[in-house]
Short mmCIF file of C-alpha atoms in Angstrom, two decimals:
data_model
loop_
_atom_site.label_atom_id
_atom_site.label_comp_id
_atom_site.label_asym_id
_atom_site.label_seq_id
_atom_site.Cartn_x
_atom_site.Cartn_y
_atom_site.Cartn_z
CA MET A 11 47.54 106.98 21.40
CA LYS A 12 48.89 103.44 22.50
CA GLN A 13 45.52 102.78 24.06
CA ILE A 14 43.72 103.21 20.61
CA PHE A 15 46.30 100.81 18.99
CA VAL A 16 45.64 98.22 21.62
CA LYS A 17 41.76 98.55 21.23
CA MET A 18 42.06 98.49 17.28
CA ALA A 19 44.39 95.34 17.28
CA PRO A 20 41.71 92.70 17.18
CA TYR A 21 39.76 94.46 14.38
CA THR A 22 42.81 94.80 12.47
CA LYS A 23 43.43 91.09 12.83
CA LEU A 24 39.76 90.41 11.74
CA LEU A 25 40.57 92.55 8.44
CA ALA A 26 43.47 90.54 7.84
CA LEU A 27 41.57 87.36 8.27
CA ILE A 28 38.97 88.51 5.79
CA PHE A 29 41.51 89.76 3.28
CA LEU A 30 43.33 86.19 3.53
CA THR A 31 40.00 84.55 2.76
CA VAL A 32 38.97 86.73 -0.11
CA ALA A 33 42.62 86.58 -1.41
CA ALA A 34 42.47 82.70 -1.38
CA PHE A 35 39.06 82.65 -3.08
CA VAL A 36 40.18 85.20 -5.75
CA TYR A 37 43.31 83.16 -6.50
CA ALA A 38 41.15 80.08 -6.87
CA MET A 39 38.87 82.00 -9.23
CA PHE A 40 41.66 83.31 -11.49
CA GLN A 41 44.03 80.44 -11.44
CA GLY A 42 41.61 77.50 -11.35
CA GLY A 43 42.63 74.06 -11.19
CA PHE A 44 42.46 71.47 -8.41
CA VAL A 45 45.44 72.86 -6.59
CA SER A 46 44.12 76.51 -6.16
CA TRP A 47 40.80 75.44 -5.15
CA PHE A 48 42.03 72.85 -2.90
CA LEU A 49 44.12 75.22 -1.14
CA PHE A 50 40.97 77.60 -0.71
CA TYR A 51 38.62 74.97 0.62
CA SER A 52 41.33 73.66 3.08
CA PHE A 53 41.85 77.41 4.62
CA LEU A 54 38.01 77.91 4.43
CA PRO A 55 37.11 75.84 7.73
CA PHE A 56 39.93 77.67 9.60
CA SER A 57 38.75 81.04 8.26
CA VAL A 58 35.01 80.37 8.99
CA TYR A 59 35.84 79.29 12.54
CA SER A 60 37.90 82.17 13.40
CA LEU A 61 35.21 84.47 12.30
CA LEU A 62 32.65 82.72 14.42
CA LEU A 63 35.01 82.82 17.48
CA PHE A 64 35.62 86.41 16.90
CA PHE A 65 31.88 87.13 17.50
CA TYR A 66 31.39 84.29 20.21
CA PRO A 67 30.91 85.97 23.75
CA LEU A 68 33.30 84.43 26.12
CA ARG A 69 31.45 86.22 28.80
CA ASP A 70 28.94 83.15 28.49
CA PHE A 71 31.29 81.41 30.94
CA GLN A 72 30.56 81.43 34.83
CA VAL A 73 33.06 80.29 37.30
CA LYS A 74 32.68 78.98 40.59
CA ARG A 75 35.65 78.42 43.36
CA SER A 76 35.64 75.96 46.10
CA ILE A 77 38.08 76.13 48.72
CA GLN A 78 38.90 72.90 50.65
CA SER A 79 39.11 74.82 54.18
CA SER A 80 38.44 78.51 55.03
CA GLN A 81 41.06 78.30 58.00
CA CYS A 82 44.33 76.73 57.58
CA LYS A 83 47.94 76.28 59.42
CA ALA A 84 50.88 78.15 57.98
CA GLY A 85 53.08 75.55 56.23
CA GLU A 86 50.00 73.28 55.33
CA GLU A 87 48.69 72.34 51.85
CA LEU A 88 45.48 73.64 50.26
CA THR A 89 43.20 72.33 47.45
CA ILE A 90 41.09 74.78 45.32
CA HIS A 91 38.61 73.60 42.94
CA LEU A 92 37.23 75.57 40.00
CA THR A 93 34.26 74.90 37.97
CA LEU A 94 33.46 76.62 34.61
CA THR A 95 29.96 76.48 33.12
CA ARG A 96 28.48 77.97 29.81
CA LYS A 97 25.11 78.04 28.06
CA PHE A 98 26.11 78.02 24.66
CA SER A 99 28.05 74.71 23.36
CA PHE A 100 30.58 76.78 20.98
CA PRO A 101 33.56 74.42 20.07
CA LEU A 102 36.68 75.77 21.50
CA PHE A 103 40.07 74.04 20.89
CA TYR A 104 41.53 75.17 23.84
CA LEU A 105 41.05 77.23 27.23
CA ILE A 106 43.75 78.58 29.33
CA VAL A 107 42.29 79.05 32.75
CA GLU A 108 44.40 80.85 35.56
CA ASP A 109 43.14 81.64 39.30
CA VAL A 110 44.77 85.06 39.93
CA LEU A 111 46.36 84.36 43.42
CA PRO A 112 46.65 87.07 46.16
CA GLU A 113 49.86 88.83 46.14
CA LYS A 114 51.37 87.47 49.33
CA LEU A 115 50.50 83.85 48.29
CA SER A 116 51.80 84.13 44.93
CA GLU A 117 55.28 85.31 46.15
CA HIS A 118 55.93 83.02 49.04
CA SER A 119 53.77 79.94 48.53
CA GLY A 120 54.31 77.25 45.86
CA SER A 121 51.29 76.71 43.39
CA ASN A 122 50.25 75.99 39.73
CA SER A 123 47.24 77.84 39.50
CA HIS A 124 46.83 77.69 35.78
CA ALA A 125 45.98 74.79 33.21
CA VAL A 126 45.20 74.24 29.83
CA LEU A 127 41.74 72.81 29.15
CA PHE A 128 40.17 71.38 25.76
CA PRO A 129 36.42 72.15 26.29
CA TRP A 130 35.29 71.42 22.61
CA PHE A 131 31.43 71.40 23.14
CA ARG A 132 31.31 70.74 26.56
CA LYS A 133 29.23 73.04 28.82
CA GLU A 134 31.13 72.26 31.93
CA ARG A 135 34.81 71.68 32.79
CA SER A 136 36.43 71.60 36.24
CA LEU A 137 40.23 71.64 37.56
CA SER A 138 41.70 71.37 40.83
CA TYR A 139 45.06 72.73 42.13
CA LYS A 140 47.12 72.88 45.22
CA ILE A 141 48.67 75.49 47.11
CA THR A 142 51.72 74.15 49.15
CA ASN A 143 53.65 75.81 51.86
CA LEU A 144 50.76 78.24 52.84
CA ILE A 145 52.00 81.60 54.30
CA ARG A 146 50.38 83.26 57.23
CA GLY A 147 47.90 85.85 56.67
CA GLU A 148 44.19 86.62 55.48
CA HIS A 149 44.21 85.97 51.61
CA ILE A 150 41.43 87.17 49.58
CA PHE A 151 40.61 85.49 45.85
CA GLN A 152 39.02 87.43 43.44
CA ASP A 153 39.70 87.05 39.73
CA VAL A 154 39.92 83.98 37.27
CA SER A 155 41.44 84.71 33.89
CA LEU A 156 40.21 82.99 30.79
CA LYS A 157 42.24 82.69 27.46
CA THR A 158 41.40 81.00 24.07
CA GLY A 159 42.01 81.54 20.38
CA ASP A 160 41.87 80.07 16.81
CA LEU A 161 44.53 77.63 15.42
CA LEU A 162 45.74 80.39 13.20
CA GLY A 163 46.61 82.75 15.97
CA LEU A 164 44.66 85.84 14.47
CA VAL A 165 41.58 85.66 16.90
CA LYS A 166 42.53 85.68 20.94
CA LYS A 167 39.99 86.14 23.35
CA THR A 168 40.61 86.97 27.02
CA LEU A 169 37.89 87.37 29.73
CA THR A 170 38.40 87.97 33.77
CA LEU A 171 35.59 86.68 35.96
CA THR A 172 35.10 87.41 39.44
CA SER A 173 34.61 84.90 42.16
CA PRO A 174 35.28 85.91 45.63
CA GLY A 175 37.02 83.52 48.25
CA LYS A 176 38.91 83.93 51.46
CA ILE A 177 40.94 81.94 53.63
CA LEU A 178 42.80 82.53 57.01
CA VAL A 179 46.10 81.12 57.38
CA LEU A 180 46.90 80.82 61.20
CA PRO A 181 50.44 81.07 62.14
CA GLN A 182 52.44 77.79 62.93
CA TYR A 183 52.24 76.84 66.89
CA GLU A 184 53.46 74.13 68.83
CA ASN A 185 52.07 72.44 72.21
CA VAL A 186 54.20 73.76 75.13
CA TYR A 187 54.05 72.35 78.70
CA PHE A 188 54.81 74.88 81.48
CA LYS A 189 56.00 74.25 85.10
CA GLN A 190 53.80 76.30 87.72
CA MET A 191 54.30 79.82 86.96
CA GLU A 192 56.60 81.48 89.43
CA ALA A 193 57.01 85.05 90.54
CA TYR A 194 60.40 86.39 90.95
CA TYR A 195 61.13 89.18 93.08
CA GLU A 196 64.19 91.49 93.17
CA GLN A 197 64.91 91.19 96.94
CA GLY A 198 67.12 88.22 96.90
CA GLN A 199 65.43 86.74 93.95
CA MET A 200 62.82 84.94 96.09
CA ALA A 201 60.80 82.51 93.98
CA SER A 202 57.06 81.98 95.38
CA ALA A 203 54.94 79.70 93.46
CA ILE A 204 51.53 80.80 92.96
CA LYS A 205 49.21 77.99 93.18
CA MET A 206 46.12 78.03 90.90
CA LYS A 207 43.03 77.40 93.24
CA ARG A 208 39.66 76.85 91.27
CA GLU A 209 36.16 77.91 92.45
CA THR A 210 34.11 75.14 91.58
CA ILE A 211 30.89 76.81 91.77
CA MET A 212 31.22 79.71 88.93
CA VAL A 213 31.63 77.85 85.79
CA SER A 214 33.39 80.13 83.07
CA GLY A 215 33.54 78.12 80.09
CA VAL A 216 34.67 74.70 78.89
CA ARG A 217 38.24 73.32 77.71
CA ASP A 218 40.03 70.24 76.68
CA TYR A 219 40.40 67.33 79.27
CA GLN A 220 43.54 67.29 81.05
CA PRO A 221 44.93 64.43 83.51
CA GLY A 222 44.11 65.18 86.72
CA ASP A 223 40.49 66.45 85.92
CA ARG A 224 37.72 65.22 88.18
CA LEU A 225 34.89 63.26 86.66
CA SER A 226 32.48 65.61 88.06
CA TRP A 227 34.23 68.50 85.81
CA ILE A 228 33.22 67.02 82.62
CA ASN A 229 30.74 68.87 80.48
CA TRP A 230 28.74 66.01 78.84
CA LYS A 231 26.91 68.24 76.48
CA ALA A 232 30.08 69.71 75.13
CA THR A 233 31.72 66.25 74.85
CA ALA A 234 28.91 64.87 72.81
CA LYS A 235 29.02 67.91 70.66
CA LYS A 236 32.85 67.76 69.85
CA ASN A 237 33.42 64.25 70.33
CA GLU A 238 36.06 64.90 72.53
CA ILE A 239 36.34 64.90 76.37
CA MET A 240 35.61 68.56 77.50
CA THR A 241 35.79 69.56 81.06
CA LYS A 242 34.23 72.61 82.70
CA GLU A 243 36.41 75.80 83.15
CA PHE A 244 35.78 77.31 86.53
CA GLU A 245 36.27 80.87 87.83
CA GLU A 246 39.80 81.17 89.51
CA ARG A 247 39.90 82.29 93.11
CA LYS A 248 43.93 82.84 92.89
CA SER A 249 45.37 82.70 89.82
CA GLN A 250 48.50 84.34 87.81
CA ASP A 251 47.02 85.91 84.66
CA VAL A 252 49.55 86.37 81.83
CA LEU A 253 49.95 89.26 79.25
CA ILE A 254 51.79 88.42 76.18
CA ILE A 255 53.40 91.49 74.43
CA LEU A 256 54.44 91.17 70.93
CA ASP A 257 57.01 93.48 69.82
CA GLN A 258 55.69 94.79 66.09
CA LYS A 259 58.93 96.57 65.06
CA LYS A 260 60.06 95.63 61.75
CA SER A 261 62.02 92.64 61.97
CA PRO A 262 63.29 89.64 59.69
CA VAL A 263 62.43 87.20 62.15
CA PHE A 264 58.86 88.36 62.93
CA GLU A 265 57.23 85.39 61.53
CA GLU A 266 59.16 83.33 64.07
CA MET A 267 58.00 85.98 66.92
CA ILE A 268 54.32 85.32 65.83
CA SER A 269 54.71 81.56 66.13
CA ILE A 270 56.14 81.91 69.46
CA ALA A 271 53.16 84.07 70.75
CA ALA A 272 50.66 81.61 69.08
CA SER A 273 52.29 78.82 70.81
CA LEU A 274 52.32 80.46 74.29
CA ALA A 275 48.78 81.53 73.92
CA HIS A 276 47.65 78.30 72.83
CA SER A 277 49.20 76.20 75.30
CA MET A 278 48.50 78.53 78.27
CA ILE A 279 44.69 78.61 77.35
CA LYS A 280 44.66 74.92 76.95
CA LYS A 281 46.26 74.70 80.46
CA GLY A 282 43.59 76.87 81.89
CA ILE A 283 45.68 80.06 82.40
CA GLN A 284 44.01 83.32 81.86
CA THR A 285 45.82 85.09 78.94
CA GLY A 286 45.80 88.15 77.11
CA LEU A 287 47.73 89.53 74.17
CA ILE A 288 48.59 92.91 72.90
CA GLY A 289 50.84 94.38 70.20
CA THR A 290 52.96 97.53 70.27
CA VAL A 291 50.74 98.81 67.53
CA GLU A 292 47.17 100.04 68.21
CA MET A 293 47.66 98.57 71.88
CA GLU A 294 44.08 99.43 72.70
CA LYS A 295 42.98 96.61 70.21
CA GLY A 296 44.44 93.98 72.43
CA PHE A 297 42.65 91.30 73.87
CA GLN A 298 41.68 91.43 77.49
CA ILE A 299 42.86 88.41 79.92
CA ARG A 300 40.43 85.58 79.66
CA GLY A 301 40.27 81.84 79.15
CA GLY A 302 38.38 79.48 77.00
CA GLU A 303 38.32 78.35 73.35
CA THR A 304 36.87 81.43 72.04
CA GLN A 305 39.72 83.57 73.72
CA LYS A 306 42.49 81.31 71.92
CA GLN A 307 40.70 81.52 68.41
CA LYS A 308 40.55 85.13 68.73
CA ILE A 309 44.21 85.35 69.56
CA LEU A 310 45.14 83.36 66.69
CA ASN A 311 42.93 84.98 64.24
CA TRP A 312 44.36 88.22 65.28
CA LEU A 313 48.06 86.84 65.04
CA ALA A 314 47.25 85.69 61.43
CA LYS A 315 46.59 89.23 60.28
CA ILE A 316 49.03 91.47 62.03
CA GLU A 317 52.13 92.94 60.38
CA ASP A 318 55.48 94.36 61.83
CA ARG A 319 54.71 98.09 61.15
CA SER A 320 55.95 99.88 64.47
CA GLU A 321 58.58 102.46 64.12
CA VAL A 322 59.33 102.52 67.83
CA ALA A 323 60.92 100.00 70.13
CA PHE A 324 58.69 98.00 72.75
CA ASN A 325 60.01 100.20 75.66
CA LYS A 326 58.81 103.38 73.89
CA ALA A 327 55.53 101.91 73.06
CA LEU A 328 54.76 100.62 76.23
CA GLU A 329 56.24 103.79 78.31
CA GLY A 330 53.47 105.10 81.00
CA ARG A 331 51.37 102.16 80.57
CA GLY A 332 52.47 100.18 83.62
CA LYS A 333 50.10 101.57 85.98
CA TYR A 334 47.31 100.25 84.16
CA PHE A 335 48.41 96.67 84.69
CA PRO A 336 46.96 94.76 87.38
CA SER A 337 49.31 93.61 90.33
CA ASN A 338 48.68 89.81 89.88
CA LEU A 339 49.82 90.02 86.35
CA SER A 340 52.75 87.99 84.57
CA PHE A 341 54.32 89.56 81.33
CA ILE A 342 55.74 87.60 78.45
CA ILE A 343 57.43 89.92 75.92
CA ILE A 344 58.56 88.67 72.59
CA THR A 345 60.99 90.87 70.85
CA SER A 346 63.81 90.76 68.31
CA GLN A 347 65.60 93.94 69.74
CA LEU A 348 66.92 93.95 73.27
CA ASN A 349 69.89 95.51 75.11
CA ARG A 350 70.88 96.56 78.54
CA ASN A 351 69.16 99.73 78.48
CA SER A 352 65.73 98.20 77.35
CA LEU A 353 66.30 95.55 79.88
CA ASN A 354 66.81 97.90 82.69
CA TRP A 355 63.73 99.91 81.64
CA PHE A 356 61.59 96.92 81.53
CA ALA A 357 62.61 95.86 85.06
CA SER A 358 61.24 99.15 86.54
CA PHE A 359 57.95 98.84 84.29
CA LYS A 360 57.25 95.28 85.51
CA ALA A 361 57.67 96.28 89.22
CA ASN A 362 57.16 93.24 91.51
CA ARG A 363 55.67 91.28 88.90
CA PRO A 364 56.98 88.02 87.22
CA ALA A 365 58.47 88.73 83.71
CA THR A 366 59.94 86.45 81.00
CA ILE A 367 61.47 87.75 77.70
CA TYR A 368 61.74 85.78 74.37
CA PHE A 369 64.55 87.47 72.60
CA VAL A 370 64.79 86.04 68.83
CA THR A 371 67.83 87.46 67.97
CA THR A 372 69.04 88.30 64.42
CA ASP A 373 72.70 88.82 65.16
CA SER A 374 75.12 86.04 66.38
CA LEU A 375 75.82 87.21 69.82
CA GLN A 376 79.10 86.41 71.35
CA TYR A 377 79.03 84.29 74.48
CA GLU A 378 80.18 87.26 76.61
CA GLU A 379 77.22 89.32 75.35
CA MET A 380 74.73 86.45 76.08
CA ARG A 381 75.84 85.98 79.51
CA ALA A 382 75.85 89.76 80.35
CA LEU A 383 72.47 89.88 79.22
CA LYS A 384 71.28 86.77 81.25
CA GLU A 385 73.08 88.03 84.34
CA THR A 386 71.35 91.44 84.12
CA ALA A 387 68.03 89.96 83.53
CA ALA A 388 68.44 87.54 86.48
CA LEU A 389 69.46 90.49 88.80
CA ARG A 390 66.28 92.46 87.79
CA GLY A 391 64.02 89.26 88.32
CA ILE A 392 63.40 88.62 84.47
CA HIS A 393 63.56 85.21 82.90
CA LEU A 394 65.50 85.73 79.69
CA LEU A 395 65.51 83.14 76.74
CA ILE A 396 67.69 84.09 73.78
CA ILE A 397 66.53 82.12 70.51
CA SER A 398 68.53 81.99 67.47
CA PRO A 399 66.71 82.62 63.89
CA GLY A 400 65.05 79.14 62.92
CA GLU A 401 65.31 77.65 66.32
CA TRP A 402 61.87 78.66 67.81
CA LYS A 403 60.61 75.31 67.87
CA GLN A 404 63.66 73.60 69.71
CA ALA A 405 63.50 76.66 72.08
CA LEU A 406 59.93 75.91 73.07
CA ALA A 407 60.93 72.15 73.30
CA GLU A 408 63.42 73.19 75.99
CA VAL A 409 60.53 75.07 77.83
CA LYS A 410 58.29 71.91 77.62
CA ARG A 411 61.15 69.66 79.26
CA GLY A 412 61.51 72.48 81.85
#
């Protein structure tokens, strides 16, 4: 019944408009005189316009959305441009345009995606707006809402147009400079540096130039194409491959964990370290350990889309999988939930392989608790970094200085 009333409302207002026009005419006919006819002729233009607007097809409008960039970084600003065109120059006093934002953007990012335009007889109008503080994720745009009406408020028209668009917002990440990766062994905590020797015959890809690269390693074709110095990436005869494991259990600091994973992957691949990444949900969809710009972009794109939807801790998700990882692998685990039991479990899981844990804690750990965890980790040959919420950039800066 309610839907019937909603559908009948515009026609009810149309009848009211016709009744008011007829009433004004009848009043002028019977009353006569200047005042009554003046009232009728003054009301008539508004009445005629409202009647014409009622029958004007708002679907005559078409919209085109232009997005400044299809790929951005979390926290950045994005400009979106809307262009409205139509075929018929019907005068419109006002037009309210609203770009319907994806749910995640409308909740977490600041924007003013609606505006009031005054088209009058113009066939084309445009507007631009900015989305500030972009939130990580893949955001799909679809609808643009149009609203207009008459000056009497009796005729109101709305239309929703579709103009598909998509942006991918990558996580925030920082450049991190590492010391030579070291392998820590439980027997006496011996530290054995594994030097990276390059086989300069087999070329596996290209990367950014780094101080110390030979002139003969420069890839001149890629350098000309990117307008930046690019060097050849060679097969590594001996290397310490790194696997980043991201704990996807629900956590209020998951965005910070994503940023740490992105920073580590970006920096290690840039340095020439073969890197892979898996999450604790659908682990088979992780990325094989490789290097190069393509691998880095794949990892960043994947990190832009994933969510914290695991129901189990990382040790449960990894249980029974240790034998599938090669012996020359270094592990990096990023988690927000760690205790002595999971630390001891991970020590047996990693076996003789180097391991680092980035523990982003949501609780204020006491000094004694932190010291106990670090001592346990050190005894098990694990490098443990405890990071407080909101301090991931400072923590990575400490790694940079190390």
